[in-house]
Coordinates of C-alpha atoms in Angstrom, one line a residue:
M222 CA -40.4 6.4 -136.0
D223 CA -38.9 5.4 -132.6
A224 CA -38.5 1.6 -132.4
K225 CA -39.7 1.6 -128.7
F226 CA -42.9 3.4 -129.7
I227 CA -43.5 0.9 -132.5
I228 CA -43.1 -2.1 -130.2
T229 CA -45.2 -0.5 -127.4
S230 CA -47.9 0.3 -129.9
C231 CA -47.9 -3.2 -131.3
N232 CA -48.2 -4.7 -127.9
F233 CA -51.1 -2.3 -127.1
N234 CA -52.9 -3.2 -130.3
K235 CA -52.4 -6.9 -129.6
R236 CA -53.9 -6.6 -126.1
F237 CA -56.7 -4.4 -127.4
M238 CA -57.6 -6.9 -130.1
E239 CA -57.5 -9.8 -127.6
K240 CA -60.0 -8.0 -125.4
Y241 CA -62.1 -6.9 -128.3
L242 CA -62.3 -10.5 -129.6
A243 CA -63.1 -11.7 -126.1
V244 CA -66.0 -9.2 -125.8
L245 CA -67.3 -10.2 -129.2
C246 CA -67.1 -13.9 -128.3
F247 CA -68.9 -13.3 -125.1
L248 CA -71.7 -11.3 -126.8
F249 CA -72.0 -14.0 -129.5
I250 CA -72.3 -16.7 -126.9
S251 CA -74.8 -14.7 -124.9
L252 CA -76.9 -13.9 -127.9
H253 CA -76.7 -17.6 -129.0
M254 CA -77.8 -18.8 -125.6
K255 CA -80.6 -16.3 -125.6
A256 CA -81.7 -17.5 -129.0
L257 CA -81.6 -21.1 -127.8
C258 CA -83.8 -20.2 -124.8
E259 CA -86.2 -18.2 -126.9
E260 CA -86.9 -21.3 -128.9
R261 CA -88.1 -23.0 -125.7
Q262 CA -91.0 -22.4 -123.3
V263 CA -90.9 -21.6 -119.6
Y264 CA -91.6 -24.7 -117.5
I265 CA -91.8 -25.1 -113.7
V266 CA -90.1 -28.1 -112.2
Y267 CA -91.7 -28.9 -108.8
L268 CA -89.7 -30.9 -106.3
G269 CA -91.8 -30.6 -103.2
E270 CA -90.5 -28.8 -100.0
H271 CA -87.0 -28.0 -98.7
S272 CA -85.7 -30.1 -95.8
G273 CA -82.4 -29.9 -94.0
N274 CA -80.1 -26.9 -93.8
R275 CA -78.7 -26.5 -97.3
N276 CA -77.5 -23.0 -98.1
F277 CA -78.7 -21.1 -101.2
E278 CA -75.7 -22.0 -103.3
E279 CA -76.2 -25.7 -102.7
I280 CA -79.9 -25.5 -103.5
E281 CA -79.3 -23.6 -106.8
E282 CA -76.5 -26.1 -107.8
H283 CA -78.9 -28.9 -107.1
H284 CA -81.5 -27.3 -109.4
R285 CA -78.9 -26.7 -112.1
S286 CA -78.0 -30.4 -112.0
F287 CA -81.4 -31.3 -113.5
L288 CA -80.8 -28.8 -116.3
H289 CA -77.2 -30.0 -116.9
S290 CA -78.4 -33.4 -117.8
V291 CA -80.6 -32.2 -120.6
K292 CA -78.7 -29.2 -121.9
G293 CA -75.7 -29.2 -124.3
S294 CA -73.5 -27.3 -121.9
K295 CA -73.2 -26.1 -118.4
Q296 CA -73.3 -22.5 -119.7
E297 CA -76.5 -23.1 -121.6
A298 CA -78.1 -24.7 -118.5
E299 CA -77.2 -21.6 -116.4
T300 CA -78.5 -19.2 -119.0
C301 CA -81.9 -20.9 -119.3
L302 CA -82.5 -21.1 -115.5
I303 CA -85.0 -18.4 -114.5
H304 CA -86.0 -18.8 -110.8
S305 CA -84.6 -21.1 -108.2
Y306 CA -87.0 -21.4 -105.3
K307 CA -84.9 -21.6 -102.1
H308 CA -86.9 -20.9 -99.0
I309 CA -89.9 -23.2 -98.5
I310 CA -90.9 -24.4 -102.0
N311 CA -88.4 -26.7 -103.7
G312 CA -88.3 -26.2 -107.4
F313 CA -87.2 -24.0 -110.3
S314 CA -88.4 -22.4 -113.5
A315 CA -86.4 -22.6 -116.7
F316 CA -86.6 -22.6 -120.5
L317 CA -87.1 -26.1 -121.7
T318 CA -88.3 -27.8 -124.9
P319 CA -91.2 -30.3 -124.5
E320 CA -88.7 -33.1 -125.0
E321 CA -86.4 -31.8 -122.3
A322 CA -89.4 -31.2 -119.9
S323 CA -90.5 -34.8 -120.5
T324 CA -87.0 -36.1 -119.7
V325 CA -86.7 -34.0 -116.5
S326 CA -90.2 -35.2 -115.4
E327 CA -88.9 -38.8 -115.3
M328 CA -85.9 -37.9 -113.0
D329 CA -85.8 -39.0 -109.3
G330 CA -87.3 -36.5 -106.9
V331 CA -89.4 -34.7 -109.5
I332 CA -93.1 -34.4 -108.6
S333 CA -94.3 -32.5 -111.7
V334 CA -93.1 -30.5 -114.7
F335 CA -95.5 -28.2 -116.3
R336 CA -95.8 -25.2 -118.6
S337 CA -96.0 -22.0 -116.6
Q338 CA -99.3 -20.3 -117.1
T339 CA -99.5 -16.6 -117.8
R340 CA -102.4 -15.4 -115.6
R341 CA -104.0 -12.0 -116.0
L342 CA -105.4 -9.1 -114.0
R343 CA -108.9 -8.3 -115.2
L344 CA -110.3 -5.1 -113.6
Q345 CA -113.8 -5.3 -114.5
T346 CA -115.0 1.2 -101.0
T347 CA -117.4 3.3 -99.5
R348 CA -120.6 1.2 -99.5
S349 CA -119.6 -2.4 -99.7
W350 CA -118.5 -2.8 -96.0
D351 CA -121.6 -1.1 -94.8
F352 CA -123.7 -3.4 -97.1
T353 CA -122.0 -6.5 -95.5
N354 CA -122.8 -5.1 -92.0
L355 CA -119.2 -4.7 -91.1
L356 CA -119.3 -0.9 -90.6
E357 CA -121.4 2.1 -91.5
A358 CA -120.6 4.2 -94.6
N359 CA -119.9 7.2 -92.5
G360 CA -117.3 5.3 -90.4
D361 CA -119.4 4.9 -87.3
L362 CA -119.5 1.4 -85.8
S363 CA -123.2 1.3 -84.9
R364 CA -124.1 -2.2 -86.2
V365 CA -123.8 -4.9 -83.5
N366 CA -122.1 -7.5 -85.7
G367 CA -119.6 -5.2 -87.2
E368 CA -118.7 -3.5 -84.0
K369 CA -118.3 -6.8 -82.2
L370 CA -116.1 -8.3 -84.9
L371 CA -113.9 -5.3 -85.5
Q372 CA -113.3 -4.5 -81.8
R373 CA -112.6 -8.1 -80.9
A374 CA -110.1 -8.2 -83.8
S375 CA -108.5 -4.9 -82.8
Y376 CA -109.2 -3.9 -86.4
G377 CA -106.6 -6.5 -87.6
K378 CA -103.6 -4.6 -86.2
D379 CA -101.3 -7.6 -85.7
V380 CA -102.3 -9.5 -88.8
I381 CA -100.1 -9.4 -92.0
V382 CA -101.7 -9.7 -95.4
G383 CA -99.6 -10.4 -98.4
V384 CA -101.1 -8.9 -101.5
F385 CA -100.0 -10.5 -104.8
D386 CA -100.9 -8.0 -107.5
S387 CA -99.6 -5.1 -109.6
G388 CA -97.9 -3.2 -106.7
I389 CA -99.1 -0.2 -104.7
W390 CA -99.3 3.6 -104.8
P391 CA -97.9 4.3 -101.3
E392 CA -98.8 8.0 -101.2
S393 CA -102.6 7.2 -101.1
R394 CA -104.2 8.4 -97.9
S395 CA -105.6 4.9 -97.5
F396 CA -102.0 3.7 -96.6
N397 CA -101.0 6.3 -94.0
D398 CA -99.7 4.8 -90.7
E399 CA -100.7 7.6 -88.3
G400 CA -101.3 6.2 -84.9
M401 CA -100.3 2.7 -85.8
E402 CA -98.2 0.6 -83.5
P403 CA -94.7 -0.7 -84.4
V404 CA -94.3 -3.4 -87.0
P405 CA -94.9 -6.9 -85.5
K406 CA -91.7 -8.7 -84.5
S407 CA -92.8 -11.7 -86.4
W408 CA -92.2 -9.9 -89.7
K409 CA -89.1 -11.2 -91.6
G410 CA -89.7 -9.4 -94.9
T411 CA -88.0 -6.5 -96.7
C412 CA -88.8 -3.2 -98.5
Q413 CA -87.2 -3.7 -101.9
Q414 CA -86.2 -0.5 -103.6
G415 CA -86.5 0.3 -107.3
I416 CA -87.7 3.0 -109.7
A417 CA -89.7 5.7 -107.8
F418 CA -89.8 3.5 -104.7
N419 CA -87.4 3.5 -101.8
S420 CA -87.4 2.4 -98.2
S421 CA -89.3 5.5 -97.0
H422 CA -92.3 4.3 -98.9
C423 CA -92.7 1.4 -96.4
N424 CA -94.2 2.3 -93.1
R425 CA -96.2 0.8 -90.3
K426 CA -99.0 0.1 -92.7
I427 CA -97.1 -1.0 -95.8
I428 CA -94.5 -3.0 -93.8
G429 CA -92.9 -4.7 -96.8
A430 CA -92.7 -4.6 -100.6
R431 CA -91.1 -6.8 -103.2
Y432 CA -91.2 -7.2 -107.0
Y433 CA -90.7 -10.1 -109.3
L434 CA -89.5 -9.8 -112.9
K435 CA -87.4 -12.7 -114.0
H436 CA -90.0 -14.9 -115.6
Y437 CA -91.9 -11.9 -117.1
E438 CA -88.7 -10.5 -118.7
A439 CA -87.6 -13.9 -119.9
E440 CA -90.7 -14.1 -122.0
H441 CA -91.6 -10.4 -122.8
G442 CA -88.2 -8.7 -122.7
P443 CA -87.3 -5.8 -120.5
V444 CA -90.0 -3.8 -118.8
K445 CA -91.0 -0.7 -120.8
E446 CA -90.4 2.4 -118.7
K447 CA -93.4 4.1 -120.2
M448 CA -95.6 1.2 -119.2
E449 CA -94.3 0.2 -115.8
F450 CA -92.2 1.1 -112.7
R451 CA -89.4 -1.4 -112.2
S452 CA -90.2 -1.5 -108.5
P453 CA -93.2 -2.3 -106.2
R454 CA -94.9 1.0 -107.3
D455 CA -98.2 0.4 -109.0
K456 CA -98.6 1.9 -112.5
N457 CA -101.8 -0.1 -113.3
G458 CA -104.1 0.7 -110.3
H459 CA -105.3 -2.8 -109.8
G460 CA -103.0 -3.6 -106.9
T461 CA -103.7 -0.3 -105.1
H462 CA -107.4 -0.9 -105.4
T463 CA -107.3 -4.4 -103.9
A464 CA -104.8 -3.5 -101.1
S465 CA -107.0 -0.6 -99.9
T466 CA -110.1 -2.8 -100.0
I467 CA -108.3 -5.2 -97.6
G468 CA -106.6 -2.8 -95.2
G469 CA -107.1 0.8 -96.2
R470 CA -107.3 3.4 -93.4
R471 CA -110.6 5.3 -93.0
V472 CA -110.6 8.3 -95.4
P473 CA -113.6 10.6 -95.2
N474 CA -115.2 12.2 -98.3
A475 CA -113.6 9.9 -100.8
S476 CA -115.3 9.5 -104.2
S477 CA -114.6 8.6 -107.8
L478 CA -114.3 11.1 -110.6
G479 CA -117.3 13.4 -110.5
G480 CA -118.1 12.7 -106.9
F481 CA -119.8 9.4 -107.4
A482 CA -119.9 6.9 -104.4
N483 CA -119.0 9.6 -101.9
G484 CA -118.4 8.5 -98.4
T485 CA -115.7 7.2 -96.0
A486 CA -113.4 4.8 -97.8
S487 CA -112.2 2.0 -95.6
G488 CA -110.7 -1.4 -95.8
G489 CA -112.4 -4.2 -94.0
A490 CA -109.5 -4.5 -91.6
P491 CA -108.2 -0.9 -91.3
L492 CA -105.3 -1.6 -89.0
V493 CA -104.0 -4.7 -90.8
R494 CA -100.4 -4.7 -92.1
L495 CA -99.9 -4.9 -95.8
A496 CA -97.0 -6.7 -97.5
I497 CA -96.9 -6.1 -101.2
Y498 CA -95.7 -8.7 -103.8
K499 CA -95.7 -7.2 -107.3
V500 CA -96.0 -10.1 -109.7
C501 CA -98.1 -8.5 -112.5
W502 CA -96.8 -6.3 -115.3
Q503 CA -98.2 -4.5 -118.3
P504 CA -96.6 -5.6 -121.5
D505 CA -98.6 -3.3 -123.9
P506 CA -101.1 -0.4 -123.5
L507 CA -103.9 -2.4 -125.1
D508 CA -103.3 -5.6 -123.2
E509 CA -104.2 -6.8 -119.7
P510 CA -101.3 -7.1 -117.2
V511 CA -99.8 -10.5 -117.1
C512 CA -98.8 -12.5 -114.0
P513 CA -96.5 -15.4 -114.9
D514 CA -96.7 -18.5 -112.6
G515 CA -92.9 -18.6 -112.3
D516 CA -92.8 -15.2 -110.6
T517 CA -95.9 -15.8 -108.6
L518 CA -94.4 -19.0 -107.2
A519 CA -91.3 -17.1 -106.2
A520 CA -93.6 -14.6 -104.3
F521 CA -95.2 -17.5 -102.5
D522 CA -91.8 -18.8 -101.5
D523 CA -90.9 -15.4 -100.0
A524 CA -94.2 -14.5 -98.5
I525 CA -94.3 -17.8 -96.5
K526 CA -90.8 -17.2 -95.2
D527 CA -91.6 -13.5 -94.5
G528 CA -94.3 -14.4 -92.0
V529 CA -97.6 -13.3 -93.6
H530 CA -100.9 -14.7 -92.1
V531 CA -103.1 -14.2 -95.2
I532 CA -102.4 -14.1 -98.9
S533 CA -104.8 -12.2 -101.2
L534 CA -104.4 -13.1 -104.9
S535 CA -106.8 -11.3 -107.2
I536 CA -105.3 -13.1 -110.2
G537 CA -107.1 -15.6 -112.5
S538 CA -106.8 -17.6 -115.6
Y539 CA -109.1 -18.6 -118.4
T540 CA -108.7 -22.3 -117.7
S541 CA -108.0 -24.6 -114.7
S542 CA -105.1 -27.0 -114.5
P543 CA -104.4 -30.1 -112.5
Y544 CA -103.3 -29.1 -109.0
A545 CA -99.7 -30.4 -109.5
E546 CA -99.4 -28.3 -112.6
D547 CA -100.9 -25.0 -111.2
G548 CA -98.5 -22.5 -109.6
T549 CA -101.1 -21.0 -107.4
A550 CA -102.3 -24.4 -106.2
I551 CA -98.8 -25.4 -105.4
G552 CA -97.9 -22.2 -103.6
S553 CA -101.1 -22.1 -101.6
L554 CA -100.6 -25.7 -100.6
H555 CA -97.3 -24.8 -98.9
A556 CA -99.0 -21.8 -97.3
L557 CA -101.8 -24.0 -96.0
K558 CA -99.3 -26.3 -94.3
R559 CA -98.3 -23.3 -92.2
D560 CA -101.9 -22.2 -91.6
I561 CA -101.6 -19.2 -94.0
I562 CA -105.0 -18.4 -95.5
V563 CA -105.0 -18.0 -99.3
V564 CA -107.9 -16.2 -100.9
C565 CA -108.2 -16.0 -104.7
S566 CA -110.6 -14.5 -107.3
A567 CA -112.8 -17.0 -109.1
G568 CA -112.4 -15.3 -112.5
N569 CA -114.5 -13.0 -114.7
S570 CA -115.4 -15.5 -117.5
G571 CA -119.0 -16.0 -116.5
P572 CA -121.7 -16.8 -117.1
T573 CA -120.2 -19.7 -119.0
P574 CA -120.5 -23.0 -117.1
S575 CA -117.2 -24.4 -115.6
S576 CA -115.4 -21.0 -116.1
V577 CA -114.3 -20.8 -112.5
S578 CA -110.5 -20.7 -111.9
N579 CA -108.4 -21.2 -108.8
V580 CA -110.2 -24.4 -107.9
A581 CA -107.8 -26.1 -105.5
P582 CA -109.8 -27.3 -102.5
W583 CA -107.4 -25.8 -99.9
L584 CA -107.8 -22.2 -101.1
I585 CA -110.8 -19.9 -100.9
S586 CA -112.2 -19.0 -104.4
V587 CA -114.4 -15.9 -104.4
G588 CA -117.2 -15.0 -106.8
A589 CA -118.6 -11.5 -107.3
S590 CA -122.0 -10.1 -106.3
S591 CA -123.6 -6.7 -106.2
I592 CA -124.3 -4.2 -103.4
D593 CA -127.4 -2.0 -102.9
R594 CA -126.0 1.0 -104.7
I595 CA -126.5 2.2 -108.3
F596 CA -125.5 5.3 -110.3
Q597 CA -128.7 6.4 -112.0
S598 CA -128.8 8.6 -115.1
T599 CA -132.1 9.7 -116.7
I600 CA -132.6 9.8 -120.4
V601 CA -135.6 11.8 -121.8
L602 CA -136.6 10.9 -125.4
G603 CA -138.2 13.5 -127.7
N604 CA -141.7 12.1 -127.1
G605 CA -141.4 12.5 -123.3
L606 CA -140.6 8.9 -122.6
I607 CA -138.2 8.5 -119.7
V608 CA -135.6 5.7 -119.6
Q609 CA -133.3 5.2 -116.6
G610 CA -129.7 4.5 -117.4
R611 CA -126.5 3.9 -115.3
T612 CA -123.4 6.1 -115.4
V613 CA -120.3 7.2 -113.4
T614 CA -119.3 9.6 -116.2
P615 CA -119.3 13.2 -115.0
F616 CA -121.1 15.6 -117.3
R617 CA -123.6 18.4 -117.1
K618 CA -127.1 18.0 -118.5
T619 CA -126.9 17.7 -122.2
K620 CA -129.1 19.7 -124.6
K621 CA -131.7 18.1 -126.7
Y622 CA -129.7 16.5 -129.5
P623 CA -130.7 14.4 -132.6
L624 CA -130.6 10.7 -131.7
V625 CA -129.4 8.0 -134.2
Y626 CA -129.1 4.3 -134.1
A627 CA -125.6 3.0 -134.9
V628 CA -127.0 0.7 -137.6
D629 CA -128.1 3.8 -139.6
V630 CA -124.8 5.7 -139.3
E631 CA -122.2 3.0 -140.1
I632 CA -119.7 3.1 -142.9
P633 CA -120.7 0.6 -145.7
G634 CA -118.6 -2.5 -145.6
K635 CA -117.2 -1.9 -142.1
T636 CA -119.6 -4.2 -140.3
T637 CA -121.1 -7.7 -140.6
N638 CA -124.5 -9.1 -139.6
V639 CA -122.9 -9.9 -136.2
T640 CA -121.2 -6.6 -135.6
T641 CA -123.7 -4.1 -136.9
G642 CA -125.1 -1.6 -134.4
R643 CA -122.4 -2.3 -131.9
C644 CA -120.2 0.7 -132.5
F645 CA -117.0 -1.2 -133.0
P646 CA -113.8 0.8 -133.7
G647 CA -113.7 2.4 -137.2
T648 CA -117.4 1.5 -138.1
L649 CA -119.2 4.9 -137.7
S650 CA -119.4 7.6 -140.3
K651 CA -118.2 11.1 -139.1
K652 CA -120.5 12.7 -141.6
L653 CA -123.6 11.0 -140.2
V654 CA -122.6 11.0 -136.5
K655 CA -121.3 14.6 -135.9
G656 CA -123.3 16.5 -133.4
K657 CA -125.7 13.6 -132.6
V658 CA -126.4 11.2 -129.7
V659 CA -125.6 7.7 -130.8
F660 CA -127.4 4.6 -129.5
C661 CA -125.2 1.4 -129.6
W662 CA -126.9 -1.9 -129.2
V663 CA -124.2 -2.9 -126.7
G664 CA -121.2 -0.9 -125.6
F665 CA -118.4 -0.2 -123.1
I666 CA -115.2 1.9 -123.1
S667 CA -114.0 1.1 -126.7
Q668 CA -117.5 1.8 -128.1
A669 CA -117.5 5.2 -126.3
L670 CA -114.2 6.0 -127.9
E671 CA -115.6 5.2 -131.4
V672 CA -118.6 7.5 -130.9
R673 CA -116.2 10.2 -129.7
R674 CA -113.9 9.6 -132.7
A675 CA -116.8 10.0 -135.1
G676 CA -117.9 13.3 -133.6
G677 CA -120.9 12.2 -131.5
V678 CA -121.8 14.5 -128.6
A679 CA -123.1 11.7 -126.4
A680 CA -123.7 8.0 -126.4
I681 CA -126.3 5.6 -125.0
F682 CA -125.3 1.9 -124.7
G683 CA -127.1 -1.3 -124.2
N684 CA -125.8 -3.3 -121.3
P685 CA -123.2 -5.7 -122.8
Y686 CA -123.7 -8.2 -119.9
G687 CA -127.5 -8.3 -119.9
G688 CA -129.4 -8.9 -116.7
K689 CA -129.5 -6.4 -113.8
G690 CA -125.8 -5.5 -113.3
V691 CA -124.0 -2.7 -115.1
V692 CA -120.3 -2.5 -115.0
E693 CA -119.5 1.2 -114.7
S694 CA -116.6 3.2 -116.1
P695 CA -116.2 6.9 -116.7
F696 CA -116.4 7.5 -120.4
L697 CA -114.6 10.2 -122.3
L698 CA -117.8 11.8 -123.5
P699 CA -121.3 12.1 -121.9
G700 CA -122.7 8.6 -121.9
T701 CA -125.0 6.2 -120.0
T702 CA -125.9 2.5 -120.2
V703 CA -129.4 1.1 -120.2
L704 CA -130.6 -2.2 -119.1
Q705 CA -131.4 -4.9 -121.6
N706 CA -135.1 -4.5 -121.6
D707 CA -134.9 -0.8 -122.5
R708 CA -132.9 -1.3 -125.7
A709 CA -135.9 -2.3 -127.8
T710 CA -137.8 0.8 -126.4
I711 CA -135.1 3.2 -127.6
V712 CA -134.8 1.5 -131.0
S713 CA -138.5 1.5 -131.5
Y714 CA -138.6 5.2 -130.7
I715 CA -135.9 6.0 -133.3
L716 CA -137.5 3.9 -136.0
N717 CA -141.0 5.4 -135.5
N718 CA -140.1 9.1 -135.3
E719 CA -138.9 11.2 -138.2
N720 CA -136.6 13.4 -136.0
P721 CA -135.8 11.5 -132.8
T722 CA -134.0 13.3 -130.1
A723 CA -132.6 12.6 -126.6
T724 CA -131.5 14.5 -123.5
L725 CA -129.1 13.0 -121.0
F726 CA -129.1 14.0 -117.4
P727 CA -126.1 13.6 -115.1
G728 CA -125.8 10.5 -112.9
R729 CA -126.4 10.4 -109.2
T730 CA -125.6 7.9 -106.5
I731 CA -128.6 6.0 -105.1
I732 CA -128.2 3.8 -102.0
G733 CA -130.7 1.2 -100.8
T734 CA -131.7 -0.2 -104.1
G735 CA -132.8 -3.8 -104.6
P736 CA -132.8 -6.6 -105.1
A737 CA -129.3 -7.0 -103.6
P738 CA -127.1 -8.9 -103.6
F739 CA -127.4 -10.6 -107.0
M740 CA -124.6 -12.4 -108.8
A741 CA -122.5 -10.1 -111.0
P742 CA -123.1 -11.0 -114.7
F743 CA -119.4 -11.6 -115.4
T744 CA -118.6 -13.8 -112.3
A745 CA -117.2 -17.2 -113.2
L746 CA -119.4 -20.2 -112.6
G747 CA -118.9 -23.9 -111.6
P748 CA -118.9 -26.7 -111.8
N749 CA -115.3 -27.2 -110.9
G750 CA -113.5 -28.2 -114.1
I751 CA -110.9 -30.4 -112.4
E752 CA -113.0 -32.2 -109.8
P753 CA -116.8 -31.5 -110.2
N754 CA -117.5 -33.1 -106.7
I755 CA -115.6 -30.2 -105.1
L756 CA -117.9 -27.1 -105.3
K757 CA -116.3 -23.9 -106.5
P758 CA -116.5 -20.9 -106.1
D759 CA -116.5 -21.2 -102.3
I760 CA -118.1 -17.9 -101.4
T761 CA -119.2 -14.6 -103.0
A762 CA -118.6 -11.0 -101.9
P763 CA -119.1 -7.5 -103.3
G764 CA -117.4 -7.1 -106.6
L765 CA -119.6 -4.9 -108.7
N766 CA -118.7 -1.2 -108.9
I767 CA -116.5 -1.0 -105.8
L768 CA -114.8 2.3 -104.9
A769 CA -111.2 2.0 -103.6
A770 CA -107.8 3.7 -103.8
W771 CA -106.1 4.2 -107.2
T772 CA -102.7 5.0 -108.6
E773 CA -102.1 8.5 -109.8
A774 CA -99.9 7.2 -112.6
S775 CA -102.9 5.7 -114.6
P776 CA -106.2 7.3 -115.6
P777 CA -109.5 5.8 -114.3
T778 CA -110.2 4.1 -117.7
Q779 CA -106.5 3.0 -118.2
L780 CA -106.8 4.4 -121.8
L781 CA -104.0 6.3 -123.5
Q782 CA -106.5 8.9 -124.6
D783 CA -107.6 9.5 -121.0
H784 CA -105.5 12.1 -119.2
R785 CA -107.6 12.4 -116.0
V786 CA -106.0 11.7 -112.6
V787 CA -108.0 10.3 -109.7
K788 CA -107.2 9.2 -106.1
Y789 CA -110.1 6.8 -105.9
N790 CA -111.7 4.8 -108.6
I791 CA -114.7 2.4 -109.2
G792 CA -113.8 -1.1 -110.4
S793 CA -115.6 -4.4 -110.9
G794 CA -114.6 -8.0 -111.0
T795 CA -113.8 -11.0 -108.8
S796 CA -110.6 -9.1 -108.2
M797 CA -112.7 -6.7 -106.1
S798 CA -114.6 -9.4 -104.3
C799 CA -111.4 -11.4 -103.3
P800 CA -110.0 -8.7 -101.0
H801 CA -113.3 -8.4 -99.2
V802 CA -113.0 -12.0 -98.1
S803 CA -109.2 -11.5 -97.4
A804 CA -110.1 -8.7 -95.0
V805 CA -112.7 -10.7 -93.1
A806 CA -110.3 -13.7 -93.0
A807 CA -107.7 -11.4 -91.4
L808 CA -110.1 -10.3 -88.8
L809 CA -111.0 -13.9 -87.9
K810 CA -107.3 -14.7 -87.7
A811 CA -106.8 -11.8 -85.3
I812 CA -109.6 -13.1 -83.1
H813 CA -108.7 -16.8 -83.4
P814 CA -104.9 -16.9 -84.0
D815 CA -104.9 -20.7 -83.2
W816 CA -107.5 -21.5 -85.9
S817 CA -106.3 -23.4 -88.9
S818 CA -106.7 -22.1 -92.4
A819 CA -109.3 -24.7 -93.0
A820 CA -111.3 -23.6 -89.9
I821 CA -111.4 -20.0 -91.0
R822 CA -112.4 -21.1 -94.5
S823 CA -115.2 -23.2 -93.0
S824 CA -116.3 -20.4 -90.8
L825 CA -116.6 -18.0 -93.7
M826 CA -118.5 -20.4 -95.9
T827 CA -121.0 -21.5 -93.2
T828 CA -121.8 -18.1 -91.7
G829 CA -121.2 -15.6 -94.5

């Protein structure tokens, strides 16, 4: 063999091995650092507010200096840093052990160090604005109060609302910008591109869009493509629903699946500008979207700098934290200092006392109440007795079918004294259920799936919330929900008749029902768990069975088994009531641009 070839080959192999070893070393160190970070938890280190003219590199280096002092190496400190807040809010989020967090909390300049909360979206509008006297359901401005407010506010055209949520479906008719004026010069934000979302999806209605992933992916790993769009586009539907309730354009003949709630869909401020901040992500098909504090605080930092006037945040937690350890409280405090109004949902953990979340005194916490619209479905029992149910499930009139109580058709050993009669997954016998209507003592979407799995032709559910309010969702089989007082009537009929039967009639929309409003059964209650002398929630707004725009990437029930596509959907929760207040706050801001955030909050609470 040629000697020159041998020498050249040896040199090549040596260089190859050096590079190969270097790559292996880098991968090992990266995996080692990742493992070190995974043993820790995400903490937020809050340092107050930026002052002076530091550039971004100087700010980030300053933040790293806190980590350098508690980490074993500079590289480990850099790897465990997640967010460095550089615009208005001074602080950062990072992986720390409890001991490291305690050490950092004692350093000069540190206001607080706290575990980042993972908040959640809980989804639990043609009529609501009419019911609140803002505009007529057909789009005519004939009521004096609504006409005066909307015209004086120019329908909110120069006000920018930042929506912190699960993103947006920009193709919805609710977000068209036809006839709108150019984007306000005060806007300093951007239209961030990503999967299935580019700059053309922003317009004079959706003037900006961003998404935040660093904290989410640090804890949950990379976003799953089947679950989410890695962009401001909304896969879940929640963000599209809230954004259109705030500022959706007027869309005639909008309705949910099956034509329920038909009318003109409109946001409360139809010419307001929307800036989208996607901070919530779906980790698993069976779980609620999560909204980490670290990412939400980054969105606050950007939104304040971008120039929003109102921030709407339909995100809640199950518990309240001290204000200096609450990302939403901290972010909204910096917004307040610039007279940005922050409106938050109060939570859906009611009616448990002290279940209210978002309790900082400087933000507006919104509870949920009903409107004067129901979706009535008649049930005729075999003895001629009529029971009125509630449904938004589209189906034709069912035939007369045998009616069974879930207690009598359960698989032995699959239930307990607590769960019997409740149609929990895997509890019903196919042999005993097939071809029958099943009555479940309480029920919702998962119970409807169980009746369907067992071969039932239809289902009747007792209202799981009790009281007057029924949270509606379109089931995957004919079904209706009866009020609490009617449950005993149906059970008594089944027990006292040898061959009980039932016929279900399709639901229909009925407007003008009373009493209304009443508090939604799920809405979180006070007293304030942090400071009982500060009353929370501040105000209530329509949040029960609200129609608004929806993503076409997710079915109306958000179930994997559901393959239906809708443009508008009915949702319930304080997530739905929050954007109602955000819209009215935007109108007041348009009329009184010199009013402080506190003045607008006071005006809403004392005249609502």
